[in-house]
Structures are given as C-alpha cells and as structure tokens.
GROMACS .gro file of N, CA and C in nm:
model
  384
    1UNK      N    1   0.067  -0.113  -0.020
    1UNK     CA    2  -0.025  -0.024   0.004
    1UNK      C    3   0.073   0.096   0.002
    2UNK      N    4   0.071   0.225  -0.082
    2UNK     CA    5   0.125   0.330  -0.098
    2UNK      C    6   0.054   0.442  -0.029
    3UNK      N    7   0.129   0.535   0.051
    3UNK     CA    8   0.102   0.626   0.127
    3UNK      C    9   0.152   0.742   0.072
    4UNK      N   10   0.065   0.829   0.063
    4UNK     CA   11   0.126   0.979   0.006
    4UNK      C   12   0.136   1.071   0.109
    5UNK      N   13   0.238   1.144   0.133
    5UNK     CA   14   0.247   1.242   0.224
    5UNK      C   15   0.167   1.359   0.226
    6UNK      N   16   0.119   1.381   0.338
    6UNK     CA   17   0.048   1.490   0.288
    6UNK      C   18   0.110   1.611   0.296
    7UNK      N   19   0.088   1.707   0.204
    7UNK     CA   20   0.168   1.824   0.182
    7UNK      C   21   0.098   1.954   0.204
    8UNK      N   22   0.110   2.017   0.304
    8UNK     CA   23   0.044   2.161   0.328
    8UNK      C   24   0.127   2.273   0.268
    9UNK      N   25   0.036   2.333   0.177
    9UNK     CA   26   0.069   2.486   0.145
    9UNK      C   27   0.114   2.580   0.209
   10UNK      N   28   0.218   2.671   0.164
   10UNK     CA   29   0.253   2.815   0.300
   10UNK      C   30   0.164   2.868   0.220
   11UNK      N   31   0.103   2.990   0.318
   11UNK     CA   32   0.039   3.078   0.310
   11UNK      C   33  -0.095   3.081   0.414
   12UNK      N   34  -0.187   3.156   0.380
   12UNK     CA   35  -0.302   3.200   0.476
   12UNK      C   36  -0.426   3.150   0.391
   13UNK      N   37  -0.505   3.048   0.472
   13UNK     CA   38  -0.636   3.068   0.441
   13UNK      C   39  -0.742   3.174   0.398
   14UNK      N   40  -0.843   3.174   0.340
   14UNK     CA   41  -0.939   3.288   0.319
   14UNK      C   42  -1.006   3.328   0.469
   15UNK      N   43  -1.021   3.212   0.539
   15UNK     CA   44  -1.080   3.219   0.674
   15UNK      C   45  -0.959   3.312   0.773
   16UNK      N   46  -0.864   3.246   0.735
   16UNK     CA   47  -0.757   3.305   0.816
   16UNK      C   48  -0.759   3.472   0.802
   17UNK      N   49  -0.748   3.492   0.689
   17UNK     CA   50  -0.714   3.655   0.624
   17UNK      C   51  -0.873   3.715   0.711
   18UNK      N   52  -0.983   3.664   0.702
   18UNK     CA   53  -1.083   3.712   0.697
   18UNK      C   54  -1.102   3.749   0.850
   19UNK      N   55  -1.068   3.656   0.959
   19UNK     CA   56  -1.023   3.661   1.067
   19UNK      C   57  -0.963   3.807   1.109
   20UNK      N   58  -0.813   3.773   1.079
   20UNK     CA   59  -0.754   3.871   1.063
   20UNK      C   60  -0.796   4.048   1.053
   21UNK      N   61  -0.900   4.059   0.941
   21UNK     CA   62  -0.925   4.188   0.903
   21UNK      C   63  -1.049   4.206   1.019
   22UNK      N   64  -1.133   4.102   1.053
   22UNK     CA   65  -1.213   4.165   1.176
   22UNK      C   66  -1.159   4.178   1.253
   23UNK      N   67  -1.052   4.145   1.310
   23UNK     CA   68  -0.993   4.193   1.430
   23UNK      C   69  -0.949   4.305   1.443
   24UNK      N   70  -0.884   4.364   1.294
   24UNK     CA   71  -0.831   4.492   1.305
   24UNK      C   72  -0.931   4.562   1.283
   25UNK      N   73  -1.043   4.558   1.220
   25UNK     CA   74  -1.154   4.641   1.207
   25UNK      C   75  -1.207   4.695   1.355
   26UNK      N   76  -1.215   4.600   1.452
   26UNK     CA   77  -1.261   4.614   1.551
   26UNK      C   78  -1.151   4.697   1.655
   27UNK      N   79  -1.022   4.676   1.658
   27UNK     CA   80  -0.931   4.730   1.713
   27UNK      C   81  -0.940   4.912   1.650
   28UNK      N   82  -0.932   4.899   1.523
   28UNK     CA   83  -0.968   5.056   1.455
   28UNK      C   84  -1.092   5.111   1.516
   29UNK      N   85  -1.185   5.059   1.533
   29UNK     CA   86  -1.318   5.130   1.604
   29UNK      C   87  -1.298   5.169   1.727
   30UNK      N   88  -1.233   5.086   1.806
   30UNK     CA   89  -1.193   5.124   1.953
   30UNK      C   90  -1.103   5.247   1.956
   31UNK      N   91  -1.008   5.248   1.873
   31UNK     CA   92  -0.865   5.336   1.897
   31UNK      C   93  -0.923   5.443   1.819
   32UNK      N   94  -0.999   5.485   1.710
   32UNK     CA   95  -1.040   5.588   1.651
   32UNK      C   96  -1.082   5.737   1.747
   33UNK      N   97  -1.205   5.684   1.827
   33UNK     CA   98  -1.262   5.810   1.911
   33UNK      C   99  -1.137   5.858   2.009
   34UNK      N  100  -1.052   5.793   2.048
   34UNK     CA  101  -0.941   5.840   2.151
   34UNK      C  102  -0.871   5.931   2.079
   35UNK      N  103  -0.821   5.861   1.957
   35UNK     CA  104  -0.746   5.955   1.891
   35UNK      C  105  -0.801   6.060   1.813
   36UNK      N  106  -0.882   6.088   1.787
   36UNK     CA  107  -0.993   6.225   1.756
   36UNK      C  108  -0.985   6.297   1.883
   37UNK      N  109  -0.983   6.242   1.983
   37UNK     CA  110  -1.017   6.319   2.107
   37UNK      C  111  -0.872   6.391   2.133
   38UNK      N  112  -0.764   6.305   2.121
   38UNK     CA  113  -0.636   6.374   2.154
   38UNK      C  114  -0.615   6.472   2.026
   39UNK      N  115  -0.636   6.480   1.913
   39UNK     CA  116  -0.631   6.544   1.808
   39UNK      C  117  -0.719   6.684   1.866
   40UNK      N  118  -0.834   6.663   1.867
   40UNK     CA  119  -0.893   6.773   1.913
   40UNK      C  120  -0.866   6.851   2.067
   41UNK      N  121  -0.793   6.778   2.148
   41UNK     CA  122  -0.736   6.818   2.268
   41UNK      C  123  -0.612   6.926   2.215
   42UNK      N  124  -0.544   6.867   2.145
   42UNK     CA  125  -0.399   6.941   2.073
   42UNK      C  126  -0.434   7.074   2.010
   43UNK      N  127  -0.568   7.066   1.955
   43UNK     CA  128  -0.576   7.182   1.853
   43UNK      C  129  -0.634   7.289   1.974
   44UNK      N  130  -0.716   7.243   2.080
   44UNK     CA  131  -0.756   7.343   2.164
   44UNK      C  132  -0.625   7.394   2.275
   45UNK      N  133  -0.544   7.319   2.280
   45UNK     CA  134  -0.417   7.373   2.325
   45UNK      C  135  -0.329   7.495   2.210
   46UNK      N  136  -0.352   7.457   2.111
   46UNK     CA  137  -0.285   7.556   2.032
   46UNK      C  138  -0.347   7.675   2.011
   47UNK      N  139  -0.502   7.673   2.026
   47UNK     CA  140  -0.552   7.778   2.025
   47UNK      C  141  -0.567   7.864   2.168
   48UNK      N  142  -0.525   7.827   2.286
   48UNK     CA  143  -0.505   7.897   2.413
   48UNK      C  144  -0.376   7.965   2.402
   49UNK      N  145  -0.270   7.869   2.326
   49UNK     CA  146  -0.133   7.931   2.322
   49UNK      C  147  -0.129   8.055   2.223
   50UNK      N  148  -0.240   8.058   2.105
   50UNK     CA  149  -0.240   8.169   2.012
   50UNK      C  150  -0.285   8.282   2.068
   51UNK      N  151  -0.391   8.245   2.140
   51UNK     CA  152  -0.504   8.333   2.200
   51UNK      C  153  -0.390   8.448   2.306
   52UNK      N  154  -0.318   8.340   2.370
   52UNK     CA  155  -0.241   8.426   2.494
   52UNK      C  156  -0.142   8.518   2.440
   53UNK      N  157  -0.087   8.496   2.326
   53UNK     CA  158   0.064   8.515   2.223
   53UNK      C  159  -0.010   8.642   2.179
   54UNK      N  160  -0.130   8.651   2.103
   54UNK     CA  161  -0.236   8.757   2.043
   54UNK      C  162  -0.242   8.857   2.181
   55UNK      N  163  -0.294   8.833   2.283
   55UNK     CA  164  -0.320   8.917   2.409
   55UNK      C  165  -0.207   8.987   2.457
   56UNK      N  166  -0.093   8.924   2.435
   56UNK     CA  167   0.021   8.967   2.514
   56UNK      C  168   0.085   9.051   2.416
   57UNK      N  169   0.061   9.056   2.278
   57UNK     CA  170   0.098   9.115   2.194
   57UNK      C  171   0.019   9.280   2.203
   58UNK      N  172  -0.110   9.243   2.236
   58UNK     CA  173  -0.201   9.375   2.265
   58UNK      C  174  -0.186   9.455   2.364
   59UNK      N  175  -0.121   9.392   2.463
   59UNK     CA  176  -0.092   9.467   2.592
   59UNK      C  177   0.015   9.520   2.604
   60UNK      N  178   0.130   9.500   2.503
   60UNK     CA  179   0.252   9.532   2.489
   60UNK      C  180   0.227   9.641   2.388
   61UNK      N  181   0.158   9.614   2.284
   61UNK     CA  182   0.126   9.766   2.199
   61UNK      C  183   0.074   9.886   2.288
   62UNK      N  184  -0.024   9.823   2.350
   62UNK     CA  185  -0.096   9.943   2.480
   62UNK      C  186  -0.005   9.999   2.570
   63UNK      N  187   0.107   9.928   2.602
   63UNK     CA  188   0.191   9.977   2.731
   63UNK      C  189   0.325  10.055   2.631
   64UNK      N  190   0.338  10.037   2.528
   64UNK     CA  191   0.415  10.122   2.440
   64UNK      C  192   0.342  10.208   2.376
   65UNK      N  193   0.198  10.227   2.341
   65UNK     CA  194   0.157  10.335   2.249
   65UNK      C  195   0.019  10.391   2.316
   66UNK      N  196  -0.001  10.384   2.458
   66UNK     CA  197  -0.090  10.439   2.533
   66UNK      C  198  -0.238  10.429   2.470
   67UNK      N  199  -0.248  10.323   2.380
   67UNK     CA  200  -0.407  10.321   2.314
   67UNK      C  201  -0.370  10.164   2.218
   68UNK      N  202  -0.496  10.107   2.193
   68UNK     CA  203  -0.530   9.971   2.123
   68UNK      C  204  -0.472   9.977   1.994
   69UNK      N  205  -0.445   9.870   1.939
   69UNK     CA  206  -0.404   9.862   1.785
   69UNK      C  207  -0.542   9.858   1.678
   70UNK      N  208  -0.525   9.945   1.588
   70UNK     CA  209  -0.644   9.954   1.512
   70UNK      C  210  -0.671   9.807   1.467
   71UNK      N  211  -0.591   9.742   1.449
   71UNK     CA  212  -0.633   9.594   1.372
   71UNK      C  213  -0.508   9.535   1.382
   72UNK      N  214  -0.542   9.385   1.400
   72UNK     CA  215  -0.469   9.276   1.435
   72UNK      C  216  -0.314   9.284   1.326
   73UNK      N  217  -0.345   9.331   1.235
   73UNK     CA  218  -0.237   9.354   1.132
   73UNK      C  219  -0.157   9.473   1.154
   74UNK      N  220  -0.158   9.545   1.237
   74UNK     CA  221  -0.094   9.648   1.303
   74UNK      C  222   0.014   9.605   1.350
   75UNK      N  223  -0.026   9.487   1.444
   75UNK     CA  224   0.060   9.430   1.563
   75UNK      C  225   0.183   9.359   1.442
   76UNK      N  226   0.120   9.285   1.352
   76UNK     CA  227   0.259   9.240   1.244
   76UNK      C  228   0.337   9.322   1.200
   77UNK      N  229   0.273   9.477   1.163
   77UNK     CA  230   0.348   9.603   1.094
   77UNK      C  231   0.475   9.657   1.197
   78UNK      N  232   0.429   9.634   1.324
   78UNK     CA  233   0.491   9.715   1.431
   78UNK      C  234   0.591   9.603   1.490
   79UNK      N  235   0.560   9.476   1.469
   79UNK     CA  236   0.685   9.386   1.490
   79UNK      C  237   0.629   9.314   1.630
   80UNK      N  238   0.501   9.296   1.669
   80UNK     CA  239   0.492   9.265   1.786
   80UNK      C  240   0.457   9.113   1.789
   81UNK      N  241   0.434   9.072   1.676
   81UNK     CA  242   0.396   8.927   1.621
   81UNK      C  243   0.466   8.908   1.495
   82UNK      N  244   0.537   8.816   1.477
   82UNK     CA  245   0.571   8.795   1.345
   82UNK      C  246   0.494   8.773   1.221
   83UNK      N  247   0.398   8.704   1.236
   83UNK     CA  248   0.250   8.687   1.146
   83UNK      C  249   0.136   8.624   1.247
   84UNK      N  250   0.032   8.660   1.206
   84UNK     CA  251  -0.104   8.642   1.273
   84UNK      C  252  -0.116   8.472   1.280
   85UNK      N  253  -0.139   8.450   1.375
   85UNK     CA  254  -0.154   8.274   1.360
   85UNK      C  255  -0.259   8.227   1.293
   86UNK      N  256  -0.258   8.097   1.277
   86UNK     CA  257  -0.374   8.054   1.205
   86UNK      C  258  -0.452   7.980   1.295
   87UNK      N  259  -0.562   8.009   1.284
   87UNK     CA  260  -0.692   7.945   1.413
   87UNK      C  261  -0.700   7.774   1.387
   88UNK      N  262  -0.651   7.709   1.505
   88UNK     CA  263  -0.646   7.571   1.450
   88UNK      C  264  -0.808   7.520   1.410
   89UNK      N  265  -0.878   7.616   1.450
   89UNK     CA  266  -1.049   7.549   1.407
   89UNK      C  267  -1.087   7.591   1.283
   90UNK      N  268  -1.080   7.694   1.287
   90UNK     CA  269  -1.100   7.772   1.118
   90UNK      C  270  -0.987   7.742   0.974
   91UNK      N  271  -0.841   7.692   1.050
   91UNK     CA  272  -0.762   7.668   0.961
   91UNK      C  273  -0.734   7.802   0.890
   92UNK      N  274  -0.796   7.932   0.948
   92UNK     CA  275  -0.744   8.061   0.865
   92UNK      C  276  -0.699   8.148   0.963
   93UNK      N  277  -0.604   8.230   0.884
   93UNK     CA  278  -0.539   8.327   0.985
   93UNK      C  279  -0.628   8.434   0.976
   94UNK      N  280  -0.728   8.457   0.908
   94UNK     CA  281  -0.805   8.623   0.885
   94UNK      C  282  -0.951   8.612   0.956
   95UNK      N  283  -0.981   8.472   1.032
   95UNK     CA  284  -1.106   8.480   1.075
   95UNK      C  285  -1.117   8.523   1.249
   96UNK      N  286  -1.004   8.561   1.285
   96UNK     CA  287  -0.975   8.600   1.449
   96UNK      C  288  -1.091   8.730   1.453
   97UNK      N  289  -1.170   8.715   1.557
   97UNK     CA  290  -1.255   8.810   1.566
   97UNK      C  291  -1.206   8.893   1.661
   98UNK      N  292  -1.204   9.013   1.650
   98UNK     CA  293  -1.167   9.126   1.761
   98UNK      C  294  -1.260   9.200   1.848
   99UNK      N  295  -1.243   9.228   1.992
   99UNK     CA  296  -1.318   9.297   2.057
   99UNK      C  297  -1.282   9.425   2.081
  100UNK      N  298  -1.352   9.548   2.077
  100UNK     CA  299  -1.323   9.670   2.111
  100UNK      C  300  -1.329   9.711   2.282
  101UNK      N  301  -1.260   9.786   2.298
  101UNK     CA  302  -1.238   9.827   2.461
  101UNK      C  303  -1.401   9.904   2.468
  102UNK      N  304  -1.427   9.831   2.618
  102UNK     CA  305  -1.542   9.886   2.669
  102UNK      C  306  -1.589  10.030   2.677
  103UNK      N  307  -1.469  10.114   2.690
  103UNK     CA  308  -1.502  10.278   2.683
  103UNK      C  309  -1.524  10.314   2.581
  104UNK      N  310  -1.548  10.244   2.476
  104UNK     CA  311  -1.600  10.324   2.348
  104UNK      C  312  -1.480  10.375   2.239
  105UNK      N  313  -1.357  10.357   2.299
  105UNK     CA  314  -1.274  10.365   2.176
  105UNK      C  315  -1.258  10.264   2.102
  106UNK      N  316  -1.186  10.297   1.977
  106UNK     CA  317  -1.167  10.231   1.889
  106UNK      C  318  -1.052  10.144   1.920
  107UNK      N  319  -1.046  10.025   1.828
  107UNK     CA  320  -0.914   9.960   1.829
  107UNK      C  321  -0.941   9.831   1.871
  108UNK      N  322  -0.846   9.754   1.933
  108UNK     CA  323  -0.829   9.551   1.965
  108UNK      C  324  -0.803   9.580   2.104
  109UNK      N  325  -0.907   9.542   2.180
  109UNK     CA  326  -0.893   9.488   2.316
  109UNK      C  327  -0.866   9.394   2.359
  110UNK      N  328  -0.953   9.279   2.267
  110UNK     CA  329  -0.912   9.138   2.281
  110UNK      C  330  -0.922   9.079   2.148
  111UNK      N  331  -0.939   8.979   2.116
  111UNK     CA  332  -0.931   8.871   2.034
  111UNK      C  333  -0.990   8.750   2.068
  112UNK      N  334  -1.075   8.674   1.965
  112UNK     CA  335  -1.117   8.540   2.013
  112UNK      C  336  -1.140   8.498   1.897
  113UNK      N  337  -1.155   8.320   1.874
  113UNK     CA  338  -1.165   8.241   1.771
  113UNK      C  339  -1.302   8.280   1.667
  114UNK      N  340  -1.239   8.268   1.540
  114UNK     CA  341  -1.341   8.284   1.461
  114UNK      C  342  -1.447   8.153   1.436
  115UNK      N  343  -1.421   8.032   1.518
  115UNK     CA  344  -1.479   7.919   1.543
  115UNK      C  345  -1.655   7.935   1.573
  116UNK      N  346  -1.737   7.882   1.535
  116UNK     CA  347  -1.843   7.820   1.601
  116UNK      C  348  -1.853   7.707   1.657
  117UNK      N  349  -1.742   7.622   1.687
  117UNK     CA  350  -1.745   7.510   1.753
  117UNK      C  351  -1.755   7.501   1.871
  118UNK      N  352  -1.795   7.417   1.955
  118UNK     CA  353  -1.796   7.403   2.097
  118UNK      C  354  -1.691   7.302   2.150
  119UNK      N  355  -1.585   7.359   2.263
  119UNK     CA  356  -1.500   7.272   2.271
  119UNK      C  357  -1.523   7.185   2.434
  120UNK      N  358  -1.432   7.090   2.423
  120UNK     CA  359  -1.422   7.005   2.501
  120UNK      C  360  -1.486   7.023   2.654
  121UNK      N  361  -1.487   7.138   2.711
  121UNK     CA  362  -1.521   7.160   2.827
  121UNK      C  363  -1.675   7.239   2.818
  122UNK      N  364  -1.732   7.229   2.715
  122UNK     CA  365  -1.876   7.310   2.702
  122UNK      C  366  -1.871   7.420   2.617
  123UNK      N  367  -1.759   7.494   2.648
  123UNK     CA  368  -1.783   7.628   2.614
  123UNK      C  369  -1.757   7.673   2.449
  124UNK      N  370  -1.773   7.775   2.384
  124UNK     CA  371  -1.781   7.768   2.231
  124UNK      C  372  -1.646   7.857   2.227
  125UNK      N  373  -1.555   7.781   2.156
  125UNK     CA  374  -1.403   7.860   2.168
  125UNK      C  375  -1.414   7.977   2.093
  126UNK      N  376  -1.568   8.060   2.041
  126UNK     CA  377  -1.541   8.219   2.028
  126UNK      C  378  -1.575   8.298   2.167
  127UNK      N  379  -1.537   8.215   2.258
  127UNK     CA  380  -1.593   8.267   2.412
  127UNK      C  381  -1.443   8.267   2.494
  128UNK      N  382  -1.364   8.188   2.416
  128UNK     CA  383  -1.271   8.191   2.528
  128UNK      C  384  -1.167   8.316   2.525
   0.00000   0.00000   0.00000
C-alpha cells in the first residue's frame, strides 16, 4: 500500500485572512474616538497658546503707545508678532474676531476665535 505524504501549502487561508481583518476592524473602531479626542485636545492647546500670544502682543502695544492697535495687522507691521497665527479650528489666519474696549474707544482690546464650534469643556471657542 502506497501512502502519500500530506503536503501543506505555505500561506494563509481565506478564513484566516477574514478573521485577521475583522480583528483589525474592531481595534480600529475602538482606537479612533480616542485618537480624535487627542487631536481635538491638541488643537485646543494651540488655540489657547495663540490667544495668549495675541493678547500679550495687544497689551505690549498698549503699554508702548497708550492706545490699542486699530487692527491685528498693526501688530504684525509694528513687529509685536511675526505673523498672525492660523486659527486651528477655522484653519485660516483672517478669521480672528476682535473685541473693542468697553470705553467706546476704537481698536482691538481682545481677540477671539472665529470658530462656532464648542470645546471639550462645553464652552464655545469664540468665548475663550
């Protein structure tokens, strides 16, 4: 009686590949929300830093000139900032919203984001 040696082909079966893809899909679905939250948190940090830098430049301008700048572009022209930062949520540098002083004087007393989105803490970015 002649016996044939069982030969096994190298590689993966279709079932094994399907199982691996299913596991990868589940892992991706679990990891994606956490990853998106991390990206949002980092954008919020950039916004806070940009707002602090612009507000510091406005205060520096006021200390030097005893008046507020007429526009944010004046801060660039007078070299209080190198350039206006890009708002991390609108992804543009020309969407910053300026706030005039309460005394009725013209100028830029404060600056806010031009985004209408709401942050992780529940407050709108344009109220920061």
